[in-house]
Coordinates of C-alpha atoms in Angstrom, one line a residue:
X1 CA 0.2 0.1 -0.1
X2 CA 1.4 3.3 -0.9
X3 CA 2.4 5.9 1.7
X4 CA -0.1 8.6 2.1
X5 CA 0.9 12.2 0.8
X6 CA 0.3 15.8 1.2
X7 CA -0.8 17.6 -1.8
X8 CA -1.3 21.4 -2.4
X9 CA -4.5 22.8 -3.8
X10 CA -4.0 26.5 -4.2
X11 CA -7.1 28.7 -3.9
X12 CA -5.7 32.1 -4.5
X13 CA -7.8 32.5 -7.7
X14 CA -11.2 31.5 -5.9
X15 CA -10.8 32.4 -2.1
X16 CA -7.9 34.7 -2.3
X17 CA -9.6 37.0 -4.9
X18 CA -12.5 37.3 -2.6
X19 CA -10.5 39.3 -0.1
X20 CA -12.2 42.4 0.7
X21 CA -11.2 45.7 -1.4
X22 CA -8.8 43.8 -3.8
X23 CA -9.1 42.2 -7.0
X24 CA -7.2 40.3 -9.9
X25 CA -7.8 40.8 -13.7
X26 CA -8.3 37.6 -15.6
X27 CA -4.7 38.0 -17.0
X28 CA -3.3 38.1 -13.5
X29 CA -5.3 34.8 -12.7
X30 CA -3.9 33.1 -15.7
X31 CA -0.4 34.2 -14.8
X32 CA -0.9 32.7 -11.3
X33 CA -2.2 29.5 -12.8
X34 CA 1.0 29.5 -15.1
X35 CA 3.4 30.1 -11.9
X36 CA 1.5 27.3 -9.8
X37 CA 2.1 24.8 -12.4
X38 CA 5.7 25.8 -12.5
X39 CA 5.9 25.2 -8.8
X40 CA 4.4 21.8 -8.8
X41 CA 1.2 22.5 -7.2
X42 CA -1.3 19.8 -7.7
X43 CA -4.4 21.9 -8.4
X44 CA -5.6 25.4 -8.7
X45 CA -9.2 26.3 -7.7
X46 CA -9.1 28.7 -10.8
X47 CA -12.6 30.4 -10.2
X48 CA -16.4 30.2 -10.5
X49 CA -17.9 28.5 -13.5
X50 CA -21.3 30.2 -12.8
X51 CA -19.9 33.7 -12.7
X52 CA -20.4 35.0 -16.3
X53 CA -17.5 37.4 -16.4
X54 CA -15.3 34.3 -15.4
X55 CA -16.5 32.2 -18.5
X56 CA -14.1 33.3 -21.3
X57 CA -11.2 33.3 -18.6
X58 CA -12.0 29.8 -17.4
X59 CA -12.5 28.3 -21.0
X60 CA -9.2 30.0 -22.2
X61 CA -7.3 28.4 -19.3
X62 CA -8.7 25.0 -20.0
X63 CA -7.2 25.8 -23.5
X64 CA -3.9 26.2 -21.9
X65 CA -4.4 22.8 -20.4
X66 CA -5.1 21.2 -23.7
X67 CA -1.9 22.9 -25.4
X68 CA 0.3 21.9 -22.5
X69 CA 1.2 25.2 -21.4
X70 CA -0.3 24.1 -18.2
X71 CA 1.2 20.7 -18.4
X72 CA 0.6 19.2 -14.9
X73 CA -1.6 21.3 -12.7
X74 CA -5.3 20.6 -12.6
X75 CA -7.8 23.2 -12.8
X76 CA -10.8 23.1 -10.6
X77 CA -14.0 25.1 -10.4
X78 CA -15.8 25.8 -7.2
X79 CA -19.7 25.5 -7.2
X80 CA -22.7 25.4 -4.9
X81 CA -23.6 21.7 -4.2
X82 CA -26.9 21.8 -6.1
X83 CA -27.7 19.6 -9.1
X84 CA -29.0 22.8 -11.3
X85 CA -25.6 24.5 -10.6
X86 CA -23.7 21.8 -11.8
X87 CA -25.7 21.3 -15.0
X88 CA -25.3 25.3 -15.6
X89 CA -21.6 25.2 -15.1
X90 CA -21.1 22.3 -17.7
X91 CA -23.0 24.4 -20.1
X92 CA -20.9 27.5 -19.6
X93 CA -17.7 25.6 -19.3
X94 CA -18.0 22.3 -21.0
X95 CA -14.7 21.1 -20.7
X96 CA -14.4 21.3 -16.9
X97 CA -12.8 18.3 -15.3
X98 CA -12.4 19.0 -11.5
X99 CA -14.9 20.7 -9.3
X100 CA -15.3 21.2 -5.5
X101 CA -19.2 21.3 -4.5
X102 CA -19.7 23.4 -1.3
X103 CA -22.7 23.3 1.2
X104 CA -22.9 24.2 4.8
X105 CA -23.0 21.3 7.6
X106 CA -23.0 23.1 10.9
X107 CA -26.2 23.6 13.1
X108 CA -25.4 27.3 12.9
X109 CA -25.6 27.4 9.2
X110 CA -28.3 25.1 8.4
X111 CA -30.4 26.9 10.9
X112 CA -29.5 30.5 10.7
X113 CA -28.4 30.5 7.0
X114 CA -30.8 28.3 5.2
X115 CA -33.5 29.6 7.3
X116 CA -35.9 26.5 6.9
X117 CA -35.1 25.9 3.0
X118 CA -32.8 22.8 4.1
X119 CA -32.7 20.6 7.2
X120 CA -29.8 18.1 8.0
X121 CA -31.1 15.5 5.6
X122 CA -32.0 17.6 2.7
X123 CA -28.5 19.1 2.9
X124 CA -27.0 15.5 2.4
X125 CA -29.8 14.8 -0.3
X126 CA -28.7 17.9 -2.2
X127 CA -25.1 17.2 -2.1
X128 CA -25.3 13.6 -3.2
X129 CA -27.2 14.6 -6.2
X130 CA -24.9 17.1 -7.3
X131 CA -21.9 14.9 -6.9
X132 CA -23.8 12.3 -9.0
X133 CA -24.5 14.8 -11.5
X134 CA -21.0 16.3 -11.8
X135 CA -19.7 12.6 -12.3
X136 CA -22.4 12.1 -14.9
X137 CA -21.3 15.0 -16.8
X138 CA -17.8 13.7 -17.3
X139 CA -15.5 15.2 -14.2
X140 CA -12.5 13.4 -13.3
X141 CA -12.6 14.6 -9.7
X142 CA -15.2 15.8 -7.4
X143 CA -14.2 17.2 -3.9
X144 CA -17.2 17.9 -1.5
X145 CA -16.9 21.1 0.8
X146 CA -18.5 20.7 4.3
X147 CA -18.7 24.4 5.1
X148 CA -18.1 25.4 8.8
X149 CA -17.0 21.7 9.4
X150 CA -15.2 23.0 12.5
X151 CA -18.5 23.6 14.1
X152 CA -20.2 20.7 12.7
X153 CA -21.6 17.9 14.9
X154 CA -19.0 15.0 14.6
X155 CA -21.6 12.3 14.0
X156 CA -23.3 14.4 11.4
X157 CA -20.0 15.2 9.8
X158 CA -19.3 11.5 9.3
X159 CA -22.7 10.7 7.9
X160 CA -22.4 13.6 5.5
X161 CA -18.8 12.4 4.6
X162 CA -20.0 8.9 4.1
X163 CA -22.8 9.8 1.9
X164 CA -20.6 12.1 -0.3
X165 CA -18.1 9.1 -0.8
X166 CA -21.1 6.6 -1.7
X167 CA -22.3 9.4 -4.1
X168 CA -18.9 9.1 -5.8
X169 CA -16.9 11.9 -4.2
X170 CA -13.1 11.8 -4.4
X171 CA -12.4 13.6 -1.3
X172 CA -14.1 15.7 1.7
X173 CA -13.0 19.4 2.2
X174 CA -12.8 20.1 5.9
X175 CA -13.6 23.8 6.2
X176 CA -12.4 25.7 9.3
X177 CA -14.7 28.6 7.8
X178 CA -14.3 30.9 10.9
X179 CA -10.7 30.0 11.7
X180 CA -11.8 28.7 15.1
X181 CA -9.9 25.4 15.3
X182 CA -6.6 25.0 17.1
X183 CA -3.9 22.4 16.0
X184 CA -5.1 19.9 18.7
X185 CA -8.8 20.2 17.7
X186 CA -8.6 19.9 14.2
X187 CA -6.2 17.0 14.4
X188 CA -8.5 15.1 16.8
X189 CA -11.6 15.9 14.5
X190 CA -10.0 15.0 11.2
X191 CA -8.5 11.7 12.6
X192 CA -12.1 10.7 13.8
X193 CA -13.4 11.6 10.4
X194 CA -10.5 10.0 8.1
X195 CA -10.6 6.8 10.2
X196 CA -14.4 6.5 10.0
X197 CA -14.9 7.4 6.4
X198 CA -11.6 6.3 4.7
X199 CA -11.6 9.0 2.4
X200 CA -8.7 11.6 1.3
X201 CA -9.2 14.8 3.4
X202 CA -8.9 18.3 1.9
X203 CA -8.0 21.0 4.6
X204 CA -9.3 24.6 4.3
X205 CA -8.3 26.8 7.2
X206 CA -8.7 30.6 7.9
X207 CA -6.3 32.6 9.9
X208 CA -8.8 34.5 12.4
X209 CA -6.6 33.1 15.4
X210 CA -3.1 33.3 13.6
X211 CA -3.2 29.6 13.6
X212 CA -3.8 28.9 9.8
X213 CA -0.6 27.2 8.9
X214 CA -0.5 25.2 12.2
X215 CA -3.9 24.0 11.7
X216 CA -3.4 23.0 8.1
X217 CA -0.4 21.0 8.9
X218 CA -2.2 19.3 11.8
X219 CA -5.1 18.3 9.7
X220 CA -3.0 17.0 6.9
X221 CA -1.0 15.1 9.5
X222 CA -4.4 13.5 11.0
X223 CA -5.6 12.5 7.7
X224 CA -2.0 10.9 6.8
X225 CA -1.9 9.2 10.3
X226 CA -5.1 7.7 9.3
X227 CA -3.8 6.3 5.9
X228 CA -5.4 8.7 3.8
X229 CA -3.9 11.5 1.4
X230 CA -4.3 14.9 2.6
X231 CA -4.7 18.2 0.3
X232 CA -3.9 21.5 1.9
X233 CA -5.8 24.6 0.7
X234 CA -3.3 27.4 0.3
X235 CA -3.1 31.1 -0.9
X236 CA -0.1 32.8 -2.3
X237 CA 1.1 35.4 0.3
X238 CA -1.7 34.1 2.6
X239 CA -4.4 36.1 0.8
X240 CA -8.1 35.5 1.6
X241 CA -11.3 36.7 3.3
X242 CA -10.9 38.4 6.7
X243 CA -7.5 37.4 8.0
X244 CA -6.4 35.3 5.0
X245 CA -5.8 31.7 4.1
X246 CA -2.7 29.4 4.7
X247 CA 0.2 31.0 3.0
X248 CA 1.6 28.5 0.2
X249 CA 5.3 29.2 0.8
X250 CA 4.8 28.6 4.7
X251 CA 3.1 25.4 4.3
X252 CA 5.7 24.1 1.9
X253 CA 8.4 25.2 4.5
X254 CA 6.5 23.6 7.7
X255 CA 6.2 20.5 5.7
X256 CA 9.9 20.2 4.7
X257 CA 11.5 21.6 7.7
X258 CA 9.3 21.4 10.7
X259 CA 10.3 19.1 13.6
X260 CA 8.7 15.5 13.2
X261 CA 7.6 16.2 9.7
X262 CA 10.2 14.0 8.0
X263 CA 8.2 11.1 8.1
X264 CA 5.4 12.8 6.0
X265 CA 5.6 12.9 2.4
X266 CA 4.9 16.3 0.4
X267 CA 4.0 15.9 -3.3
X268 CA 7.4 15.3 -5.0
X269 CA 6.4 17.7 -7.8
X270 CA 6.6 20.9 -5.5
X271 CA 9.5 23.1 -6.8
X272 CA 10.1 25.9 -4.2
X273 CA 12.7 27.6 -6.4
X274 CA 9.6 29.2 -7.9
X275 CA 8.5 30.8 -4.5
X276 CA 10.2 34.2 -4.9
X277 CA 8.8 34.7 -8.4
X278 CA 5.1 33.8 -7.7
X279 CA 5.1 35.8 -4.5
X280 CA 6.6 39.0 -5.9
X281 CA 4.1 38.6 -8.9
X282 CA 1.0 38.1 -6.5
X283 CA 2.2 41.0 -4.5
X284 CA 2.3 43.4 -7.6
X285 CA -0.9 41.9 -8.9
X286 CA -2.8 42.4 -5.8
X287 CA -1.3 45.7 -4.8
X288 CA -0.3 44.4 -1.4
X289 CA 3.2 44.5 -0.2
X290 CA 4.9 41.2 1.2
X291 CA 5.4 41.6 4.9
X292 CA 9.1 42.1 5.8
X293 CA 8.9 39.3 8.3
X294 CA 7.0 36.7 5.8
X295 CA 8.5 33.3 6.0
X296 CA 10.8 32.6 3.2
X297 CA 9.9 35.6 1.0
X298 CA 10.1 38.7 3.5
X299 CA 12.8 41.3 3.1
X300 CA 14.0 40.3 6.7
X301 CA 13.6 36.4 6.3
X302 CA 17.4 36.2 5.9
X303 CA 18.5 39.6 7.4
X304 CA 20.9 39.6 10.4
X305 CA 21.7 42.7 12.3
X306 CA 22.2 41.6 15.9
X307 CA 26.0 41.2 16.5
X308 CA 25.8 37.6 17.8
X309 CA 23.2 36.4 15.1
X310 CA 25.5 38.2 12.3
X311 CA 28.7 36.8 13.5
X312 CA 27.0 33.4 13.8
X313 CA 25.4 33.4 10.3
X314 CA 28.7 34.2 8.8
X315 CA 30.7 31.4 10.2
X316 CA 27.7 28.9 9.3
X317 CA 24.5 29.9 7.9
X318 CA 22.8 27.1 10.0
X319 CA 23.6 28.7 13.2
X320 CA 20.7 31.0 12.3
X321 CA 18.9 30.0 9.1
X322 CA 16.7 26.9 9.2
X323 CA 16.7 26.7 5.2
X324 CA 18.6 28.3 2.3
X325 CA 17.5 31.4 0.4
X326 CA 18.7 29.8 -2.9
X327 CA 16.1 27.1 -2.4
X328 CA 13.2 29.8 -2.7
X329 CA 14.8 31.3 -6.0
X330 CA 16.5 34.3 -4.0
X331 CA 19.9 35.4 -4.3
X332 CA 20.2 36.3 -8.0
X333 CA 21.0 39.9 -8.5
X334 CA 18.0 42.1 -9.4
X335 CA 18.9 44.6 -12.2
X336 CA 17.0 48.0 -12.0
X337 CA 17.2 50.1 -15.0
X338 CA 17.9 53.7 -14.0
X339 CA 18.3 55.1 -17.3
X340 CA 16.0 55.6 -20.4
X341 CA 13.0 53.0 -20.2
X342 CA 10.4 52.5 -22.8
X343 CA 7.0 50.7 -21.8
X344 CA 4.3 49.3 -23.5
X345 CA 0.9 50.6 -22.5
X346 CA -2.6 51.6 -23.5
X347 CA -1.5 54.3 -25.8
X348 CA 1.8 52.7 -26.9
X349 CA 3.0 53.3 -30.6
X350 CA 4.8 50.5 -32.8
X351 CA 8.2 51.8 -32.4
X352 CA 8.3 51.7 -28.8
X353 CA 6.4 48.5 -28.5
X354 CA 8.9 46.8 -30.9
X355 CA 11.7 48.2 -28.7
X356 CA 10.0 46.6 -25.5
X357 CA 9.8 43.2 -27.2
X358 CA 13.4 43.4 -28.8
X359 CA 14.5 43.4 -25.2
X360 CA 12.6 40.5 -24.4
X361 CA 14.3 38.8 -27.4
X362 CA 10.9 38.1 -29.1
X363 CA 10.9 38.5 -32.8
X364 CA 7.6 39.1 -34.9
X365 CA 7.3 37.7 -38.2
X366 CA 6.0 40.8 -39.9
X367 CA 4.4 44.0 -39.0
X368 CA 1.1 42.5 -39.1
X369 CA 1.7 40.4 -36.2
X370 CA 3.6 43.0 -34.3
X371 CA 0.4 45.4 -34.7
X372 CA -2.0 42.5 -33.6
X373 CA 0.1 41.9 -30.5
X374 CA 0.3 45.6 -29.8
X375 CA -3.4 46.0 -30.0
X376 CA -3.7 43.2 -27.5
X377 CA -1.1 44.8 -25.1
X378 CA -3.0 48.0 -25.1
X379 CA -6.1 46.0 -24.1
X380 CA -4.2 44.1 -21.4
X381 CA -3.1 47.5 -19.8
X382 CA -6.4 48.6 -19.5
X383 CA -7.6 45.0 -18.4
X384 CA -4.9 45.1 -15.8
X385 CA -4.9 48.9 -14.8
X386 CA -1.2 48.7 -14.3
X387 CA 2.0 48.1 -16.5
X388 CA 2.5 44.5 -17.6
X389 CA 5.6 42.6 -16.2
X390 CA 7.9 40.7 -18.6
X391 CA 6.0 37.4 -18.2
X392 CA 2.7 38.8 -19.2
X393 CA 4.1 40.6 -22.2
X394 CA 5.6 37.1 -23.2
X395 CA 2.3 35.4 -22.7
X396 CA 0.2 37.7 -24.9
X397 CA 2.9 37.4 -27.7
X398 CA 2.8 33.6 -27.4
X399 CA -0.9 33.0 -26.9
X400 CA -2.6 35.9 -28.8
X401 CA -5.7 34.0 -29.4
X402 CA -6.1 32.9 -25.8
X403 CA -5.3 36.3 -24.7
X404 CA -8.0 37.9 -26.7
X405 CA -10.5 35.5 -25.0
X406 CA -9.2 36.4 -21.6
X407 CA -9.6 40.1 -22.2
X408 CA -13.1 39.6 -23.6
X409 CA -15.9 40.1 -21.3
X410 CA -19.7 41.0 -22.5
X411 CA -22.2 41.9 -19.6

């Protein structure tokens, strides 16, 4: 029997973008999917198939899967666990292969959110019907979300999970929706759940008590200790509703370097070298600075000022550094051009535009192709409402037809 593993399902493009007062453009969401793919993340929850302004973006990203630009990552959509929503989603996004179906399970939510529309048994019935419908329509995997699982009666949570498994669900998402679990409570609850149902457990935690990474690791340990695979939900830079979700890089570092974690197996595809690039990009895209004390990628993560610490680090980095900055893709000099700079924006002309792409070593076959990409880059700048980074410029030039779909929204 294979040893259970810990996989990463990043939810930046679903839960991260629900952070109040911020947003991402569809191009920025696409770039995050590309970087997550490079990082070896198992799955990106890439959006909402029933949200109409997402339709072109979702279908365009599934084209990137088809042409192998997104070669290993799976793209999953988030839906309410209702049969009608599943049917509608597959009409809008017909090539969707991975979904998470969500419904509330706690007494608090069933009584005070559904207000009599659903009771405990009809919640299970609604969920089971939606799972069967998703399978019928051709999904490769279905995760079932127990929203507010941390406040759900344990016997009912087990009954719910058993019904999901019977209906064909591939895993159960244990949602600590309010962030009220502790590492001790979530370990105990998930161990009971996993042992009772014997199904892979997805751990979705929030940071309202500052315990989000600890809770995520404890939940994954409980699933693995019960013989089940674990899937940890993360967000780049810990974005997410209220106090945020589990930071992607912190979770990886905790699994790789935490005491007593060596016996647990992180998905071998994970490539921490992409950490610096993806975190910096997300910070720019969200317009939210990386805290200087952020694990691994903060400005002070490898900074030493105290005499004793500086002396010790210079003698041997292991005296005061748990892991190497090179492992996170840090350490290369970053060149800042302090002279003339030509940028490509919404009002760019062809000469300046060609200069920008010449520096990126991208050659157009003729003026017509250059003009087509220039027009798309103009749209992209309006779409992003900020200058494009080099990787975005390269993407538009490489996939103009897909870029055009991503930029197109019709109300």
